[in-house]
PDB file of C-alpha atoms in Angstrom:
ATOM      1  CA  MET E 277       0.597 -17.222 -17.526  1.00  0.00           C
ATOM      2  CA  ILE E 278       1.569 -14.023 -15.754  1.00  0.00           C
ATOM      3  CA  THR E 279       2.422 -11.274 -18.544  1.00  0.00           C
ATOM      4  CA  LEU E 280       3.817  -7.850 -18.289  1.00  0.00           C
ATOM      5  CA  ASN E 281       0.190  -6.447 -18.085  1.00  0.00           C
ATOM      6  CA  HIS E 282      -0.540  -8.039 -14.985  1.00  0.00           C
ATOM      7  CA  PHE E 283       2.239  -6.206 -13.334  1.00  0.00           C
ATOM      8  CA  LEU E 284       1.489  -2.960 -14.892  1.00  0.00           C
ATOM      9  CA  LEU E 285      -2.356  -3.369 -13.913  1.00  0.00           C
ATOM     10  CA  LEU E 286      -1.301  -4.064 -10.379  1.00  0.00           C
ATOM     11  CA  SER E 287       1.001  -1.113 -10.316  1.00  0.00           C
ATOM     12  CA  ALA E 288      -1.678   1.198 -11.678  1.00  0.00           C
ATOM     13  CA  LEU E 289      -4.122  -0.089  -8.967  1.00  0.00           C
ATOM     14  CA  LEU E 290      -1.572   0.553  -6.032  1.00  0.00           C
ATOM     15  CA  PHE E 291      -1.032   4.134  -7.480  1.00  0.00           C
ATOM     16  CA  SER E 292      -4.802   4.801  -7.450  1.00  0.00           C
ATOM     17  CA  ILE E 293      -4.905   3.530  -4.024  1.00  0.00           C
ATOM     18  CA  GLY E 294      -2.066   6.042  -2.972  1.00  0.00           C
ATOM     19  CA  THR E 295      -4.036   8.766  -4.794  1.00  0.00           C
ATOM     20  CA  ALA E 296      -7.212   8.086  -2.868  1.00  0.00           C
ATOM     21  CA  GLY E 297      -5.373   8.303   0.304  1.00  0.00           C
ATOM     22  CA  ILE E 298      -4.138  11.769  -0.537  1.00  0.00           C
ATOM     23  CA  PHE E 299      -7.511  12.884  -1.312  1.00  0.00           C
ATOM     24  CA  LEU E 300      -9.455  11.335   1.400  1.00  0.00           C
ATOM     25  CA  ARG E 301      -7.484  11.340   4.514  1.00  0.00           C
ATOM     26  CA  ARG E 302      -6.716  14.289   6.944  1.00  0.00           C
ATOM     27  CA  ASN E 303      -3.717  13.051   8.771  1.00  0.00           C
ATOM     28  CA  VAL E 304      -0.187  14.201   7.665  1.00  0.00           C
ATOM     29  CA  ILE E 305       1.372  10.851   8.555  1.00  0.00           C
ATOM     30  CA  THR E 306      -1.169   8.879   6.356  1.00  0.00           C
ATOM     31  CA  LEU E 307      -0.582  11.440   3.646  1.00  0.00           C
ATOM     32  CA  LEU E 308       3.204  10.480   3.822  1.00  0.00           C
ATOM     33  CA  LEU E 309       2.356   6.927   3.683  1.00  0.00           C
ATOM     34  CA  SER E 310       0.219   7.146   0.568  1.00  0.00           C
ATOM     35  CA  VAL E 311       3.182   8.903  -1.228  1.00  0.00           C
ATOM     36  CA  GLU E 312       5.222   5.910  -0.076  1.00  0.00           C
ATOM     37  CA  ILE E 313       2.539   3.636  -1.708  1.00  0.00           C
ATOM     38  CA  MET E 314       2.608   5.665  -4.994  1.00  0.00           C
ATOM     39  CA  LEU E 315       6.478   5.510  -5.064  1.00  0.00           C
ATOM     40  CA  ASN E 316       6.282   1.629  -4.721  1.00  0.00           C
ATOM     41  CA  ALA E 317       3.762   1.270  -7.390  1.00  0.00           C
ATOM     42  CA  VAL E 318       6.081   3.164  -9.718  1.00  0.00           C
ATOM     43  CA  ASN E 319       9.112   0.974  -8.403  1.00  0.00           C
ATOM     44  CA  LEU E 320       7.169  -2.043  -9.493  1.00  0.00           C
ATOM     45  CA  THR E 321       6.555  -0.802 -13.019  1.00  0.00           C
ATOM     46  CA  PHE E 322      10.297  -0.037 -13.372  1.00  0.00           C
ATOM     47  CA  VAL E 323      11.378  -3.477 -12.316  1.00  0.00           C
ATOM     48  CA  ALA E 324       8.821  -5.274 -14.542  1.00  0.00           C
ATOM     49  CA  LEU E 325       9.842  -3.269 -17.406  1.00  0.00           C
ATOM     50  CA  GLY E 326      13.459  -3.732 -16.852  1.00  0.00           C
ATOM     51  CA  ARG E 327      12.756  -7.536 -16.619  1.00  0.00           C
ATOM     52  CA  PHE E 328      10.697  -7.269 -19.952  1.00  0.00           C
ATOM     53  CA  ASN E 329      13.567  -5.600 -21.618  1.00  0.00           C
ATOM     54  CA  GLY E 330      16.240  -7.973 -20.167  1.00  0.00           C
ATOM     55  CA  SER E 331      18.329  -5.036 -18.726  1.00  0.00           C
ATOM     56  CA  VAL E 332      19.138  -3.739 -15.250  1.00  0.00           C
ATOM     57  CA  GLU E 333      18.360  -0.128 -15.858  1.00  0.00           C
ATOM     58  CA  GLY E 334      14.940  -0.689 -14.176  1.00  0.00           C
ATOM     59  CA  GLN E 335      16.556  -1.795 -11.082  1.00  0.00           C
ATOM     60  CA  ILE E 336      19.215   1.106 -11.005  1.00  0.00           C
ATOM     61  CA  ILE E 337      16.343   3.657 -11.209  1.00  0.00           C
ATOM     62  CA  THR E 338      14.559   1.711  -8.417  1.00  0.00           C
ATOM     63  CA  PHE E 339      17.452   2.374  -6.064  1.00  0.00           C
ATOM     64  CA  PHE E 340      17.338   6.057  -6.901  1.00  0.00           C
ATOM     65  CA  VAL E 341      13.693   6.160  -6.332  1.00  0.00           C
ATOM     66  CA  MET E 342      14.317   4.497  -2.846  1.00  0.00           C
ATOM     67  CA  THR E 343      17.069   7.160  -1.908  1.00  0.00           C
ATOM     68  CA  VAL E 344      14.644   9.993  -2.927  1.00  0.00           C
ATOM     69  CA  ALA E 345      11.854   8.097  -0.763  1.00  0.00           C
ATOM     70  CA  ALA E 346      14.429   7.943   2.335  1.00  0.00           C
ATOM     71  CA  ALA E 347      15.155  11.637   1.927  1.00  0.00           C
ATOM     72  CA  GLU E 348      11.591  12.587   1.595  1.00  0.00           C
ATOM     73  CA  ALA E 349      10.516  10.468   4.580  1.00  0.00           C
ATOM     74  CA  ALA E 350      13.237  12.226   6.616  1.00  0.00           C
ATOM     75  CA  VAL E 351      12.343  15.756   5.849  1.00  0.00           C
ATOM     76  CA  GLY E 352       8.520  15.008   5.603  1.00  0.00           C
ATOM     77  CA  LEU E 353       8.650  13.490   9.355  1.00  0.00           C
ATOM     78  CA  ALA E 354      11.022  16.349  10.475  1.00  0.00           C
ATOM     79  CA  LEU E 355       8.388  18.868   9.141  1.00  0.00           C
ATOM     80  CA  VAL E 356       5.505  16.869  10.950  1.00  0.00           C
ATOM     81  CA  ILE E 357       7.479  16.968  14.486  1.00  0.00           C
ATOM     82  CA  ALA E 358       7.919  20.614  13.974  1.00  0.00           C
ATOM     83  CA  LEU E 359       4.189  21.310  13.056  1.00  0.00           C
ATOM     84  CA  PHE E 360       2.965  19.183  15.806  1.00  0.00           C
ATOM     85  CA  ARG E 361       4.978  20.957  18.338  1.00  0.00           C
ATOM     86  CA  HIS E 362       3.440  24.263  17.284  1.00  0.00           C
ATOM     87  CA  ARG E 363      -0.152  23.176  16.752  1.00  0.00           C
ATOM     88  CA  GLU E 364      -0.626  19.770  18.766  1.00  0.00           C
ATOM     89  CA  THR E 365      -2.528  18.191  16.005  1.00  0.00           C
ATOM     90  CA  LEU E 366      -1.886  16.192  12.818  1.00  0.00           C
ATOM     91  CA  SER E 367      -4.653  17.618  10.837  1.00  0.00           C
ATOM     92  CA  PRO E 368      -3.373  19.538   7.777  1.00  0.00           C
ATOM     93  CA  ASP E 369      -6.415  21.810   8.235  1.00  0.00           C
ATOM     94  CA  ALA E 370      -4.600  23.345  11.234  1.00  0.00           C
ATOM     95  CA  PHE E 371      -1.669  24.374   9.410  1.00  0.00           C
ATOM     96  CA  THR E 372      -3.213  27.370   7.464  1.00  0.00           C
ATOM     97  CA  SER E 373      -0.969  30.389   8.782  1.00  0.00           C
ATOM     98  CA  LEU E 374       0.156  30.877   5.070  1.00  0.00           C
ATOM     99  CA  LYS E 375      -3.422  30.878   3.652  1.00  0.00           C
ATOM    100  CA  TRP E 376      -4.696  34.237   2.764  1.00  0.00           C
TER     101      TRP E 376
ATOM    102  CA  MET W  19       6.638 -16.841 -11.924  1.00  0.00           C
ATOM    103  CA  ALA W  20       3.744 -19.076 -10.781  1.00  0.00           C
ATOM    104  CA  PRO W  21       0.410 -17.467 -11.415  1.00  0.00           C
ATOM    105  CA  TRP W  22      -0.748 -18.233  -7.876  1.00  0.00           C
ATOM    106  CA  LEU W  23       2.220 -16.761  -6.200  1.00  0.00           C
ATOM    107  CA  PHE W  24       1.573 -13.677  -8.310  1.00  0.00           C
ATOM    108  CA  TYR W  25      -1.964 -13.525  -7.330  1.00  0.00           C
ATOM    109  CA  LEU W  26      -1.206 -14.033  -3.619  1.00  0.00           C
ATOM    110  CA  PHE W  27       1.382 -11.451  -3.298  1.00  0.00           C
ATOM    111  CA  ALA W  28      -0.915  -9.048  -5.514  1.00  0.00           C
ATOM    112  CA  THR W  29      -3.882  -9.573  -3.131  1.00  0.00           C
ATOM    113  CA  ILE W  30      -1.705  -8.973  -0.091  1.00  0.00           C
ATOM    114  CA  SER W  31      -0.271  -5.741  -1.270  1.00  0.00           C
ATOM    115  CA  VAL W  32      -3.536  -4.282  -2.632  1.00  0.00           C
ATOM    116  CA  VAL W  33      -5.564  -5.369   0.631  1.00  0.00           C
ATOM    117  CA  SER W  34      -3.075  -3.929   2.924  1.00  0.00           C
ATOM    118  CA  SER W  35      -2.664  -0.691   0.874  1.00  0.00           C
ATOM    119  CA  ILE W  36      -6.304  -0.148   1.205  1.00  0.00           C
ATOM    120  CA  GLY W  37      -5.987  -1.010   4.770  1.00  0.00           C
ATOM    121  CA  VAL W  38      -3.232   1.764   5.194  1.00  0.00           C
ATOM    122  CA  ILE W  39      -5.579   4.462   3.948  1.00  0.00           C
ATOM    123  CA  GLY W  40      -8.660   2.983   5.734  1.00  0.00           C
ATOM    124  CA  GLN W  41      -7.146   3.025   9.217  1.00  0.00           C
ATOM    125  CA  ARG W  42      -7.799   5.651  11.701  1.00  0.00           C
ATOM    126  CA  ASN W  43      -4.808   4.649  13.781  1.00  0.00           C
ATOM    127  CA  PRO W  44      -1.472   5.656  12.031  1.00  0.00           C
ATOM    128  CA  MET W  45       0.307   2.762  13.974  1.00  0.00           C
ATOM    129  CA  TYR W  46      -1.850   0.139  12.149  1.00  0.00           C
ATOM    130  CA  SER W  47      -1.250   2.100   8.905  1.00  0.00           C
ATOM    131  CA  VAL W  48       2.432   1.755   9.179  1.00  0.00           C
ATOM    132  CA  LEU W  49       2.262  -1.937  10.056  1.00  0.00           C
ATOM    133  CA  LEU W  50       0.018  -2.595   7.113  1.00  0.00           C
ATOM    134  CA  LEU W  51       2.430  -0.770   4.754  1.00  0.00           C
ATOM    135  CA  ILE W  52       5.150  -2.972   5.915  1.00  0.00           C
ATOM    136  CA  GLY W  53       3.101  -6.010   5.112  1.00  0.00           C
ATOM    137  CA  SER W  54       2.353  -4.392   1.628  1.00  0.00           C
ATOM    138  CA  PHE W  55       6.172  -3.786   0.899  1.00  0.00           C
ATOM    139  CA  ILE W  56       7.167  -7.418   2.013  1.00  0.00           C
ATOM    140  CA  SER W  57       4.563  -8.835  -0.562  1.00  0.00           C
ATOM    141  CA  LEU W  58       6.169  -6.384  -3.245  1.00  0.00           C
ATOM    142  CA  ALA W  59       9.540  -7.827  -2.330  1.00  0.00           C
ATOM    143  CA  GLY W  60       7.931 -11.273  -3.123  1.00  0.00           C
ATOM    144  CA  LEU W  61       6.761  -9.848  -6.571  1.00  0.00           C
ATOM    145  CA  TYR W  62      10.407  -8.634  -7.324  1.00  0.00           C
ATOM    146  CA  VAL W  63      11.871 -12.077  -6.467  1.00  0.00           C
ATOM    147  CA  GLY W  64       9.436 -13.347  -9.067  1.00  0.00           C
ATOM    148  CA  LEU W  65      10.687 -10.904 -11.604  1.00  0.00           C
ATOM    149  CA  ASP W  66      14.250 -12.361 -11.244  1.00  0.00           C
ATOM    150  CA  SER W  67      15.289  -9.234  -9.293  1.00  0.00           C
ATOM    151  CA  PRO W  68      16.354 -10.515  -5.846  1.00  0.00           C
ATOM    152  CA  PHE W  69      18.714  -7.604  -5.011  1.00  0.00           C
ATOM    153  CA  VAL W  70      16.025  -5.169  -5.306  1.00  0.00           C
ATOM    154  CA  ALA W  71      13.793  -7.537  -3.095  1.00  0.00           C
ATOM    155  CA  VAL W  72      16.344  -7.468  -0.515  1.00  0.00           C
ATOM    156  CA  THR W  73      16.828  -3.750  -0.733  1.00  0.00           C
ATOM    157  CA  GLN W  74      13.090  -3.307  -0.415  1.00  0.00           C
ATOM    158  CA  ILE W  75      12.833  -5.247   2.798  1.00  0.00           C
ATOM    159  CA  VAL W  76      16.049  -3.937   4.363  1.00  0.00           C
ATOM    160  CA  VAL W  77      15.921  -0.213   3.451  1.00  0.00           C
ATOM    161  CA  TYR W  78      11.991   0.202   2.880  1.00  0.00           C
ATOM    162  CA  ALA W  79      10.317  -2.107   5.369  1.00  0.00           C
ATOM    163  CA  GLY W  80      13.340  -1.842   7.813  1.00  0.00           C
ATOM    164  CA  ALA W  81      14.622   1.658   7.880  1.00  0.00           C
ATOM    165  CA  ILE W  82      12.147   4.045   6.218  1.00  0.00           C
ATOM    166  CA  MET W  83       9.185   2.239   7.963  1.00  0.00           C
ATOM    167  CA  VAL W  84      10.966   2.142  11.282  1.00  0.00           C
ATOM    168  CA  LEU W  85      11.469   6.018  11.065  1.00  0.00           C
ATOM    169  CA  PHE W  86       7.775   6.345  10.473  1.00  0.00           C
ATOM    170  CA  LEU W  87       6.944   4.198  13.472  1.00  0.00           C
ATOM    171  CA  PHE W  88       9.420   6.259  15.670  1.00  0.00           C
ATOM    172  CA  VAL W  89       7.593   9.488  14.705  1.00  0.00           C
ATOM    173  CA  VAL W  90       4.238   7.860  15.159  1.00  0.00           C
ATOM    174  CA  MET W  91       5.218   6.732  18.632  1.00  0.00           C
ATOM    175  CA  LEU W  92       6.923   9.954  19.448  1.00  0.00           C
ATOM    176  CA  LEU W  93       3.954  12.142  18.688  1.00  0.00           C
ATOM    177  CA  ASN W  94       1.533   9.737  20.354  1.00  0.00           C
ATOM    178  CA  ALA W  95      -1.701  10.888  18.535  1.00  0.00           C
ATOM    179  CA  PRO W  96      -3.483   7.844  17.873  1.00  0.00           C
ATOM    180  CA  ARG W  97      -6.537   9.519  16.427  1.00  0.00           C
ATOM    181  CA  GLU W  98      -7.425  11.727  13.758  1.00  0.00           C
ATOM    182  CA  ASP W  99      -8.553  14.492  15.879  1.00  0.00           C
ATOM    183  CA  VAL W 100     -10.473  17.775  15.080  1.00  0.00           C
ATOM    184  CA  ALA W 101      -8.124  20.611  14.819  1.00  0.00           C
ATOM    185  CA  PRO W 102      -9.362  23.737  16.563  1.00  0.00           C
ATOM    186  CA  GLY W 103     -10.893  26.096  14.165  1.00  0.00           C
ATOM    187  CA  ALA W 104     -10.804  23.523  11.261  1.00  0.00           C
ATOM    188  CA  GLN W 105     -13.818  21.906   9.999  1.00  0.00           C
ATOM    189  CA  LEU W 106     -13.490  18.197  10.550  1.00  0.00           C
ATOM    190  CA  PRO W 107     -14.323  15.552   9.342  1.00  0.00           C
ATOM    191  CA  ILE W 108     -14.161  16.392   5.785  1.00  0.00           C
ATOM    192  CA  PRO W 109     -17.584  17.239   4.413  1.00  0.00           C
ATOM    193  CA  GLY W 110     -19.232  14.390   2.490  1.00  0.00           C
ATOM    194  CA  VAL W 111     -19.132  16.227  -0.745  1.00  0.00           C
ATOM    195  CA  VAL W 112     -15.410  16.819  -0.671  1.00  0.00           C
ATOM    196  CA  LYS W 113     -15.015  13.342   0.307  1.00  0.00           C
ATOM    197  CA  ALA W 114     -17.088  11.892  -2.504  1.00  0.00           C
ATOM    198  CA  TYR W 115     -15.434  14.231  -4.978  1.00  0.00           C
ATOM    199  CA  GLY W 116     -12.074  12.864  -4.083  1.00  0.00           C
ATOM    200  CA  GLY W 117     -13.153   9.239  -4.141  1.00  0.00           C
ATOM    201  CA  VAL W 118     -14.652   9.795  -7.504  1.00  0.00           C
ATOM    202  CA  LEU W 119     -11.490  11.324  -8.698  1.00  0.00           C
ATOM    203  CA  SER W 120      -9.179   8.506  -7.685  1.00  0.00           C
ATOM    204  CA  VAL W 121     -11.678   5.968  -8.998  1.00  0.00           C
ATOM    205  CA  ALA W 122     -11.823   7.832 -12.229  1.00  0.00           C
ATOM    206  CA  MET W 123      -7.997   7.717 -12.390  1.00  0.00           C
ATOM    207  CA  ALA W 124      -7.877   4.043 -11.721  1.00  0.00           C
ATOM    208  CA  ALA W 125     -10.466   3.439 -14.368  1.00  0.00           C
ATOM    209  CA  MET W 126      -8.526   5.544 -16.886  1.00  0.00           C
ATOM    210  CA  LEU W 127      -5.249   3.779 -16.166  1.00  0.00           C
ATOM    211  CA  LEU W 128      -6.871   0.393 -16.476  1.00  0.00           C
ATOM    212  CA  TRP W 129      -8.452   1.290 -19.573  1.00  0.00           C
ATOM    213  CA  ALA W 130      -5.343   2.561 -21.216  1.00  0.00           C
ATOM    214  CA  LEU W 131      -3.482  -0.502 -20.079  1.00  0.00           C
ATOM    215  CA  SER W 132      -6.162  -2.915 -21.506  1.00  0.00           C
ATOM    216  CA  ARG W 133      -5.501  -1.318 -24.977  1.00  0.00           C
ATOM    217  CA  LEU W 134      -1.920  -2.337 -24.691  1.00  0.00           C
ATOM    218  CA  GLY W 135      -2.546  -6.029 -25.701  1.00  0.00           C
ATOM    219  CA  VAL W 136      -1.090  -8.991 -23.840  1.00  0.00           C
ATOM    220  CA  VAL W 137       2.622  -8.571 -23.653  1.00  0.00           C
ATOM    221  CA  PRO W 138       4.187 -11.814 -22.337  1.00  0.00           C
ATOM    222  CA  PHE W 139       7.654 -11.699 -20.735  1.00  0.00           C
ATOM    223  CA  VAL W 140      10.430 -13.187 -22.834  1.00  0.00           C
ATOM    224  CA  GLU W 141      11.116 -16.742 -21.532  1.00  0.00           C
ATOM    225  CA  ASP W 142      14.866 -16.341 -22.031  1.00  0.00           C
ATOM    226  CA  PRO W 143      16.927 -17.937 -19.327  1.00  0.00           C
ATOM    227  CA  GLN W 144      19.855 -15.875 -20.254  1.00  0.00           C
ATOM    228  CA  ALA W 145      18.038 -12.608 -20.096  1.00  0.00           C
ATOM    229  CA  ALA W 146      16.750 -13.654 -16.458  1.00  0.00           C
ATOM    230  CA  GLU W 147      20.246 -14.449 -15.462  1.00  0.00           C
ATOM    231  CA  ARG W 148      21.485 -11.035 -16.602  1.00  0.00           C
ATOM    232  CA  VAL W 149      18.774  -9.233 -14.838  1.00  0.00           C
ATOM    233  CA  ALA W 150      19.417 -11.188 -11.635  1.00  0.00           C
ATOM    234  CA  SER W 151      23.068 -10.415 -11.522  1.00  0.00           C
ATOM    235  CA  VAL W 152      24.277  -8.285  -8.731  1.00  0.00           C
ATOM    236  CA  ARG W 153      27.522  -7.879 -10.403  1.00  0.00           C
ATOM    237  CA  ASP W 154      26.067  -6.263 -13.437  1.00  0.00           C
ATOM    238  CA  ILE W 155      23.835  -4.076 -11.294  1.00  0.00           C
ATOM    239  CA  GLY W 156      26.992  -3.038  -9.280  1.00  0.00           C
ATOM    240  CA  LEU W 157      28.842  -2.359 -12.591  1.00  0.00           C
ATOM    241  CA  MET W 158      26.133  -0.419 -14.084  1.00  0.00           C
ATOM    242  CA  LEU W 159      25.607   1.628 -11.012  1.00  0.00           C
ATOM    243  CA  PHE W 160      29.230   2.590 -10.325  1.00  0.00           C
ATOM    244  CA  ARG W 161      30.373   3.019 -13.878  1.00  0.00           C
ATOM    245  CA  ASP W 162      27.557   4.208 -16.213  1.00  0.00           C
ATOM    246  CA  HIS W 163      25.561   5.957 -13.281  1.00  0.00           C
ATOM    247  CA  ALA W 164      28.448   6.936 -11.190  1.00  0.00           C
ATOM    248  CA  PHE W 165      27.542  10.717 -11.520  1.00  0.00           C
ATOM    249  CA  SER W 166      23.899  10.216 -10.404  1.00  0.00           C
ATOM    250  CA  PHE W 167      25.128   8.062  -7.730  1.00  0.00           C
ATOM    251  CA  GLU W 168      27.338  10.914  -6.187  1.00  0.00           C
ATOM    252  CA  VAL W 169      24.424  13.305  -6.631  1.00  0.00           C
ATOM    253  CA  THR W 170      22.385  10.942  -4.589  1.00  0.00           C
ATOM    254  CA  SER W 171      24.847  11.220  -1.604  1.00  0.00           C
ATOM    255  CA  ILE W 172      24.694  14.916  -1.641  1.00  0.00           C
ATOM    256  CA  LEU W 173      20.875  14.549  -1.749  1.00  0.00           C
ATOM    257  CA  ILE W 174      20.908  12.327   1.441  1.00  0.00           C
ATOM    258  CA  LEU W 175      23.390  14.671   3.038  1.00  0.00           C
ATOM    259  CA  VAL W 176      21.036  17.722   2.334  1.00  0.00           C
ATOM    260  CA  ALA W 177      18.059  15.754   3.617  1.00  0.00           C
ATOM    261  CA  MET W 178      19.906  14.772   6.768  1.00  0.00           C
ATOM    262  CA  VAL W 179      20.921  18.317   7.861  1.00  0.00           C
ATOM    263  CA  GLY W 180      17.607  19.512   6.849  1.00  0.00           C
ATOM    264  CA  ALA W 181      15.968  17.078   8.967  1.00  0.00           C
ATOM    265  CA  VAL W 182      18.088  17.782  12.046  1.00  0.00           C
ATOM    266  CA  VAL W 183      17.498  21.553  11.714  1.00  0.00           C
ATOM    267  CA  LEU W 184      13.729  21.357  11.047  1.00  0.00           C
ATOM    268  CA  ALA W 185      13.143  18.798  13.967  1.00  0.00           C
ATOM    269  CA  LYS W 186      15.407  21.149  16.461  1.00  0.00           C
ATOM    270  CA  LYS W 187      13.525  22.735  19.320  1.00  0.00           C
ATOM    271  CA  THR W 188      14.350  26.288  18.521  1.00  0.00           C
ATOM    272  CA  VAL W 189      14.656  26.897  15.004  1.00  0.00           C
TER     273      VAL W 189
END
């Protein structure tokens, strides 16, 4: 039988994969994709717990998370385009003008 | 939901998420992430939340990922190239440290969850019906969370203006 634990464990696993992507990759677009993985892991937790409680609150907050993800993707990708225009690369190591 | 369905969707989502962070080419990463999102939508259907599942496919896999695809194609930078003046690839020590950190985080989360005890879902058909009802979601969203909903629209507006300004040729 599938219990709440299964969903929470899967969500934790996905979140850790997203974290690993942030740590290990040097590509701005892949970093943004890793953030999306982490947001989705959290969404899964919300929906599973909402189902567990028998209320739709979990789904409501999932919609808000999706909205924030859409806004984040729009602004983040605009930043990527602006940075790529200046440096001709996607590596975050190149964007160090503000580093002392 | 049926156990084999859960394990099927869970395996697809985990494997394709690992593929996302393992791929060199961002194009393949985006496509794999779409697969991961679709299998998550299958899990949402299993959780009696068909509306979230449809939103996941339409908004996430449909809109947000297409935005990513557009940018990847627009920039046309298929490989993780060495930035001038930057040390790349990442030194092995740093990479190992990051890997150990994320594995440690996974182990910690799994350990904490394993102490939770097994919590089965309540097999109450009425609760499942209540959760799946789009009418209830709409009532809750536009009645109890009306203010948050309106704030969300401002957030989207600000993000839209910000994206246009940031991506403009002459800032």
